[in-house]
Amino acid sequence: MDRDDNSQALWSIQNTVDGVVTGPVVQAGSIHGGVRIVLNPAEDYVLEFRMDSAGPSRRLARDSPSYLLDARSAVVPYRVRSREQERLRTWRDGSGELSVLLVYGAGGQGKTRLSAHFANESFERGWAVADASRGNRRSGGSPAHRVSDGRPVLVVVDYADRWGDARLTEMVEQLADERRGATMRVLLLARSADQWWHTAASRLDPLAPVETPLQLGGFAATDLHAAYAEAVEAFQRELGLSRLAVSMPEDIEDSTGSPLELHMAALAATCASREHLPRPTQRDLSQFLLHRERRYWADQAPLIEQVALIATMFGPFETAAAARSMLRAARVAGDEAEADRAVRAYQRLYPPAPREVLPPIRPDRLGEDFTASMMTLPLNAELIVELVEELDQDRDANWPSLARCMAVLGAAGHRNEQVEAVAVEVCTRVPSSILYGLGDAWSLHSHHENLALVEHTFATVLGAATEVSDIDRAATYTEFLTTYADQLPEGDVLDLVRRTLVWELVRISRRLSDQDADTYLPLLASMLNLLSQLKSQDNRLNSAERAAIKQPPGLEPAHEAVRVYRRLARTDPGTYLWKLIDALGWLADLLAQAEQHDEEISLRLEQLDLARPLRPSGPTP
């Protein structure tokens, strides 16, 4: 059979069969089209090779902020990043067969736009470009490979930090074996380059050169006004509005230059102008835009809202059957037919990309804030916990959904205390949920013995402590924090592990201090102080996100810690006076952030008064 004829035959299979091509492939020469050829059904990743370098492939109704802000929609033209683009080109065009590069940055910094621009440029320069995605090993997801006619290959891996180091390593190793002698570049995208990357890099290094990660920041301050004007013009054009100059809010100049935050502000200003409303403040941007997202749902809002919660927390799903099953488990639908109607209704509003069902609300920041708005209803909070408990019964099959859920809870929990409370409840009732935020790094089969020990101990602590007294629980939690907390890697979910224990110790010590103040008031004070620091020293919140919080994270527990230390210092100044002075200083720092300067000055004066008698006498050296 002629190669072109063979390619046409395979193309017809892809378009007439709802499945994948399996079995031995004898010849697949110059295949043109979107056929997926499954080479190894045992693995759980899929490569989708791009057929062209065209722009966005989906168009939604113009009134959806999710569509307008989604990087893949490309409503706002890509803004050149010369330094970063040059670094990517140098890496791509360098010598060597295989190389790995991580690009990392906080959500909304433009990783997706940068990688899409680079991928399109590479395609136009003759590279085969593939997007890698996690598949479910039991659903037939597997490496899809299209012969690239000897072209060099660029593989883009988004959310690489959610894959787990073992899966990343396996993918790179298999790609290297399949294309031995050919040029290949693997571009990883992630929010951080912390513990997960140190582990992954150490495993990847024997297989391929691992480049120094490229950190992606926001727009330069000198570019903000031009970038804002471009975004406003793009949104006006998309919404069919007359071009009108809209001034940039002053608080954007004090932000980190996040492209997403700038676009959210520009879209909100454009919508407000169209509707003759005041522009929302940075604090109210998400609420303003989510209100318009709900309007887009029209008379289907009650159904779409519940489906969107499941899609954003656990999706996208690989198959329609998996999506329908989740909707039934979440009691959104009573039977298969009803679940199918719900999927179809949702996907008319949010058309999915290839190989996904029930795509989440995008971009991530909007989806996370939507989740936070839904957690105000206790029934939704309890539903999420119950679903994690149910999915945890078959951890291996449901890993992608569980990892997505914990990632959303971890990221949204840093900005919203109600979401954090749900995450704490999940960690408490399903201790193994801490696994899902780190992929294989915390797997029960992990070779990292110290982490496996911490994970096992944490699960034992929370699992067993529900049946013991408050006194025993306090002792167990305190011992765990003292012995193991420093061994926990950095990350959204692991931060919540720490907070889970500290929150529980605050609650327990409050109760026990009524019975034994001498023993448990000091524990309460120290845990309140620690909780305040964990919440306040969160470097995942940028300046704009901090501005969106009505008071600095950690202010409330810091106030309570000062009250408890004052009580302790009155009865035992020798032990607790300096601790009170330190707590006053910490609270004053938080009040300064909140611009509550009168109270801040009052506390600093109190600090000086308390410290003056404690200073050593005599001349200052």
XYZ file of C-alpha atoms in Angstrom, residues 61-400:
340
model
C -19.927 33.288 23.210
C -18.382 36.703 23.629
C -19.920 37.242 27.055
C -17.881 34.549 28.816
C -14.993 36.018 30.846
C -13.543 32.501 30.991
C -13.219 32.446 27.205
C -12.018 36.043 26.971
C -9.280 35.481 29.559
C -8.228 31.949 28.611
C -4.712 32.072 27.184
C -5.653 29.520 24.539
C -8.361 31.815 23.181
C -5.677 34.428 22.453
C -8.205 37.279 22.450
C -5.426 39.606 23.604
C -2.485 39.442 21.168
C 0.694 37.856 22.462
C 3.140 40.403 23.830
C 6.758 39.730 22.899
C 9.143 38.682 25.688
C 12.503 39.100 24.044
C 14.750 37.773 26.808
C 12.694 34.662 27.500
C 12.135 33.904 23.815
C 15.843 34.164 23.096
C 16.622 31.799 25.970
C 14.122 29.261 24.576
C 15.524 29.532 21.044
C 19.099 29.072 22.271
C 18.058 25.951 24.177
C 16.056 24.533 21.280
C 18.767 25.101 18.680
C 21.634 23.894 20.831
C 23.621 20.730 20.263
C 22.739 17.334 21.626
C 19.932 14.884 20.941
C 17.799 15.344 24.061
C 17.447 18.201 26.540
C 14.942 19.221 29.235
C 14.066 22.774 30.307
C 11.647 23.929 33.008
C 9.830 27.261 32.701
C 8.174 28.184 35.985
C 6.233 31.058 37.459
C 3.145 31.814 39.488
C -0.272 31.294 37.928
C -1.164 34.053 35.501
C 2.412 35.005 34.611
C 2.027 33.951 30.978
C 3.592 30.485 30.809
C 0.879 29.147 28.500
C 1.081 32.117 26.119
C 4.876 32.004 25.988
C 4.991 28.253 25.378
C 2.257 28.450 22.720
C 4.129 31.202 20.876
C 7.383 29.250 21.083
C 5.667 26.031 19.937
C 4.085 27.752 16.940
C 7.408 29.345 16.010
C 9.127 25.963 16.301
C 6.470 24.306 14.127
C 6.960 26.924 11.429
C 10.705 26.248 11.565
C 10.170 22.579 10.782
C 9.824 21.010 14.215
C 7.193 18.419 15.101
C 5.388 19.768 18.164
C 3.440 17.630 20.634
C 1.518 18.402 23.808
C 1.910 15.744 26.492
C -0.923 15.027 28.885
C -1.445 12.596 31.712
C -3.666 9.656 30.858
C -5.436 7.117 33.022
C -3.652 3.806 32.706
C -6.965 1.928 32.979
C -8.911 3.924 30.411
C -6.699 3.227 27.414
C -4.730 6.444 27.700
C -1.258 5.790 26.377
C 1.542 7.300 24.348
C 0.130 8.420 21.026
C 2.923 8.693 18.484
C 2.872 10.116 14.986
C 5.878 9.525 12.770
C 7.577 12.878 12.350
C 9.482 12.166 9.113
C 12.839 12.700 10.761
C 11.960 16.159 12.022
C 13.219 17.284 15.430
C 10.532 17.040 18.124
C 9.444 19.535 20.782
C 7.278 18.087 23.565
C 5.430 20.555 25.830
C 4.354 19.322 29.274
C 1.988 21.675 31.091
C 1.399 21.297 34.844
C 4.557 19.204 34.995
C 4.610 19.526 38.787
C 1.400 17.442 38.927
C 2.827 14.502 36.983
C 5.120 13.097 39.631
C 8.825 12.597 39.082
C 8.492 8.898 38.207
C 5.980 9.505 35.409
C 8.020 12.379 33.987
C 11.142 10.251 34.026
C 9.374 7.307 32.377
C 8.013 9.533 29.618
C 11.388 11.135 28.850
C 13.113 7.753 28.929
C 10.614 6.203 26.511
C 10.741 9.157 24.151
C 14.519 8.935 24.113
C 14.381 5.204 23.308
C 11.775 5.626 20.561
C 13.661 8.444 18.842
C 17.250 7.477 19.490
C 19.546 9.521 17.276
C 16.949 12.255 16.657
C 16.809 15.724 18.167
C 14.227 16.161 20.917
C 13.469 18.930 23.393
C 11.136 18.541 26.387
C 9.694 21.817 27.709
C 8.164 21.575 31.183
C 5.776 24.207 32.569
C 5.033 24.528 36.287
C 4.200 27.042 38.983
C 7.305 26.408 41.049
C 10.780 24.905 40.970
C 10.880 23.758 44.571
C 11.077 20.283 46.068
C 9.212 18.513 43.257
C 11.709 19.880 40.731
C 14.793 18.995 42.775
C 13.531 15.412 42.927
C 12.502 15.279 39.263
C 15.735 16.876 38.026
C 17.852 14.365 39.919
C 15.972 11.521 38.206
C 16.049 13.135 34.756
C 19.713 14.094 34.860
C 21.095 10.615 34.005
C 18.805 10.498 30.942
C 19.321 13.943 29.425
C 20.919 17.313 30.066
C 18.679 19.293 32.421
C 18.996 23.026 31.827
C 18.881 25.689 34.524
C 15.165 26.531 34.988
C 13.805 29.725 33.448
C 11.728 31.763 35.887
C 8.944 33.761 34.276
C 7.949 37.016 35.919
C 5.347 39.609 35.031
C 5.487 42.488 32.612
C 8.096 45.144 33.254
C 6.734 48.262 34.957
C 7.572 50.303 31.855
C 5.335 48.027 29.736
C 2.246 48.031 31.947
C 0.430 50.994 30.410
C 0.943 49.761 26.846
C -0.027 46.182 27.766
C -3.172 47.415 29.534
C -4.183 49.572 26.552
C -3.651 46.605 24.192
C -5.847 44.401 26.363
C -8.640 46.983 26.571
C -8.579 47.452 22.799
C -8.672 43.666 22.224
C -11.638 43.175 24.557
C -13.519 46.094 23.011
C -12.946 44.605 19.570
C -14.080 41.136 20.681
C -17.193 42.529 22.367
C -18.070 44.689 19.389
C -17.641 47.966 21.245
C -16.430 51.269 19.930
C -12.822 51.975 20.730
C -12.578 54.108 23.851
C -9.524 54.956 25.931
C -9.707 53.498 29.466
C -7.158 54.596 32.034
C -5.184 51.972 33.913
C -5.979 51.702 37.661
C -3.202 52.964 39.907
C -3.024 49.781 41.957
C -1.847 47.802 38.910
C 1.372 49.793 38.993
C 2.009 48.385 42.479
C 1.363 44.800 41.386
C 3.782 42.148 40.155
C 2.904 42.858 36.534
C 1.006 39.584 36.167
C -0.439 39.447 32.640
C -3.569 37.690 33.894
C -4.259 40.270 36.589
C -3.720 43.052 34.088
C -6.105 41.369 31.627
C -8.705 40.794 34.348
C -8.573 44.489 35.241
C -8.819 45.497 31.570
C -11.779 43.182 30.945
C -13.587 44.362 34.070
C -13.056 47.997 33.077
C -14.324 47.271 29.559
C -17.455 45.512 30.857
C -18.112 48.236 33.421
C -17.826 50.894 30.730
C -20.249 49.003 28.490
C -22.766 48.634 31.312
C -22.242 52.169 32.701
C -21.094 50.819 36.061
C -18.218 51.856 38.342
C -15.037 49.903 37.760
C -14.434 47.244 40.421
C -11.397 47.490 42.664
C -8.619 44.906 42.439
C -10.172 43.239 45.481
C -13.487 42.725 43.662
C -12.222 41.763 40.194
C -12.969 38.037 40.421
C -16.392 38.582 41.963
C -17.257 41.072 39.210
C -16.128 38.749 36.405
C -17.674 35.617 37.916
C -21.004 37.417 38.121
C -20.796 37.891 34.338
C -19.742 34.274 33.859
C -22.904 33.196 35.639
C -24.967 35.510 33.441
C -23.510 33.679 30.452
C -25.141 30.495 31.749
C -28.574 32.157 31.486
C -31.523 29.929 32.431
C -29.255 26.881 32.805
C -27.325 28.502 35.659
C -28.377 26.101 38.484
C -27.243 23.038 36.514
C -24.136 24.584 34.937
C -22.956 25.910 38.293
C -22.891 22.427 39.819
C -21.311 20.841 36.749
C -18.713 23.629 36.662
C -17.783 22.912 40.285
C -17.123 19.240 39.505
C -15.300 20.090 36.265
C -13.089 22.663 37.960
C -12.326 20.563 41.024
C -11.807 17.180 39.345
C -11.729 17.651 35.560
C -11.119 17.469 32.772
C -11.945 13.797 32.389
C -10.591 11.517 29.683
C -13.859 9.862 28.774
C -17.524 10.776 28.770
C -18.203 7.692 30.893
C -15.838 8.951 33.622
C -17.463 12.395 33.530
C -20.965 10.935 33.766
C -19.909 8.713 36.659
C -18.540 11.696 38.571
C -21.696 13.741 38.007
C -23.781 10.881 39.354
C -21.488 10.481 42.367
C -21.842 14.234 43.006
C -25.641 13.898 42.790
C -25.766 16.377 39.907
C -27.531 13.698 37.864
C -29.666 10.750 38.897
C -28.958 8.363 36.008
C -26.834 7.970 32.886
C -29.283 9.767 30.613
C -29.507 12.755 32.935
C -25.736 12.838 33.343
C -25.301 12.745 29.561
C -27.663 15.700 29.162
C -25.697 17.617 31.793
C -22.392 16.926 30.013
C -23.833 18.059 26.681
C -25.348 21.221 28.179
C -22.054 22.175 29.827
C -19.950 21.460 26.757
C -22.175 23.580 24.547
C -21.003 26.484 26.695
C -17.450 25.175 27.213
C -16.393 23.146 24.148
C -13.640 20.758 25.204
C -10.203 20.387 23.667
C -9.234 17.008 22.161
C -9.187 14.193 24.684
C -10.989 16.045 27.442
C -14.519 15.982 28.785
C -15.882 18.659 31.112
C -13.055 21.199 30.889
C -12.624 23.337 34.034
C -13.376 27.031 34.324
C -10.283 28.714 32.968
C -7.908 30.405 33.511
C -6.867 28.719 36.751
C -7.191 31.871 38.842
C -10.825 32.381 37.788
C -11.576 28.704 38.362
C -10.012 28.783 41.821
C -11.989 31.884 42.771
C -15.160 30.259 41.429
C -14.418 27.275 43.670
C -14.014 29.621 46.626
C -17.391 31.201 45.906
C -18.993 27.752 45.896
C -17.396 26.750 49.206
C -19.547 29.310 51.037
C -22.310 26.691 50.903
C -21.695 23.977 53.528
C -23.318 21.329 51.327
C -20.757 21.950 48.567
C -17.871 21.809 51.030
C -19.105 18.504 52.428
C -19.674 17.181 48.891
C -16.049 17.766 47.921
C -14.810 15.953 51.016
C -17.144 13.021 50.326
C -16.033 12.786 46.704
C -12.358 12.706 47.716
C -13.174 9.931 50.198
C -14.930 7.967 47.463
C -12.238 8.485 44.822
C -9.552 7.539 47.331
C -11.003 4.027 47.419
C -9.455 3.453 43.979
C -6.447 5.739 44.178
C -4.617 4.420 41.147
C -7.530 4.834 38.729
C -8.557 8.242 40.057
C -5.145 9.815 40.587
C -5.495 12.593 37.947
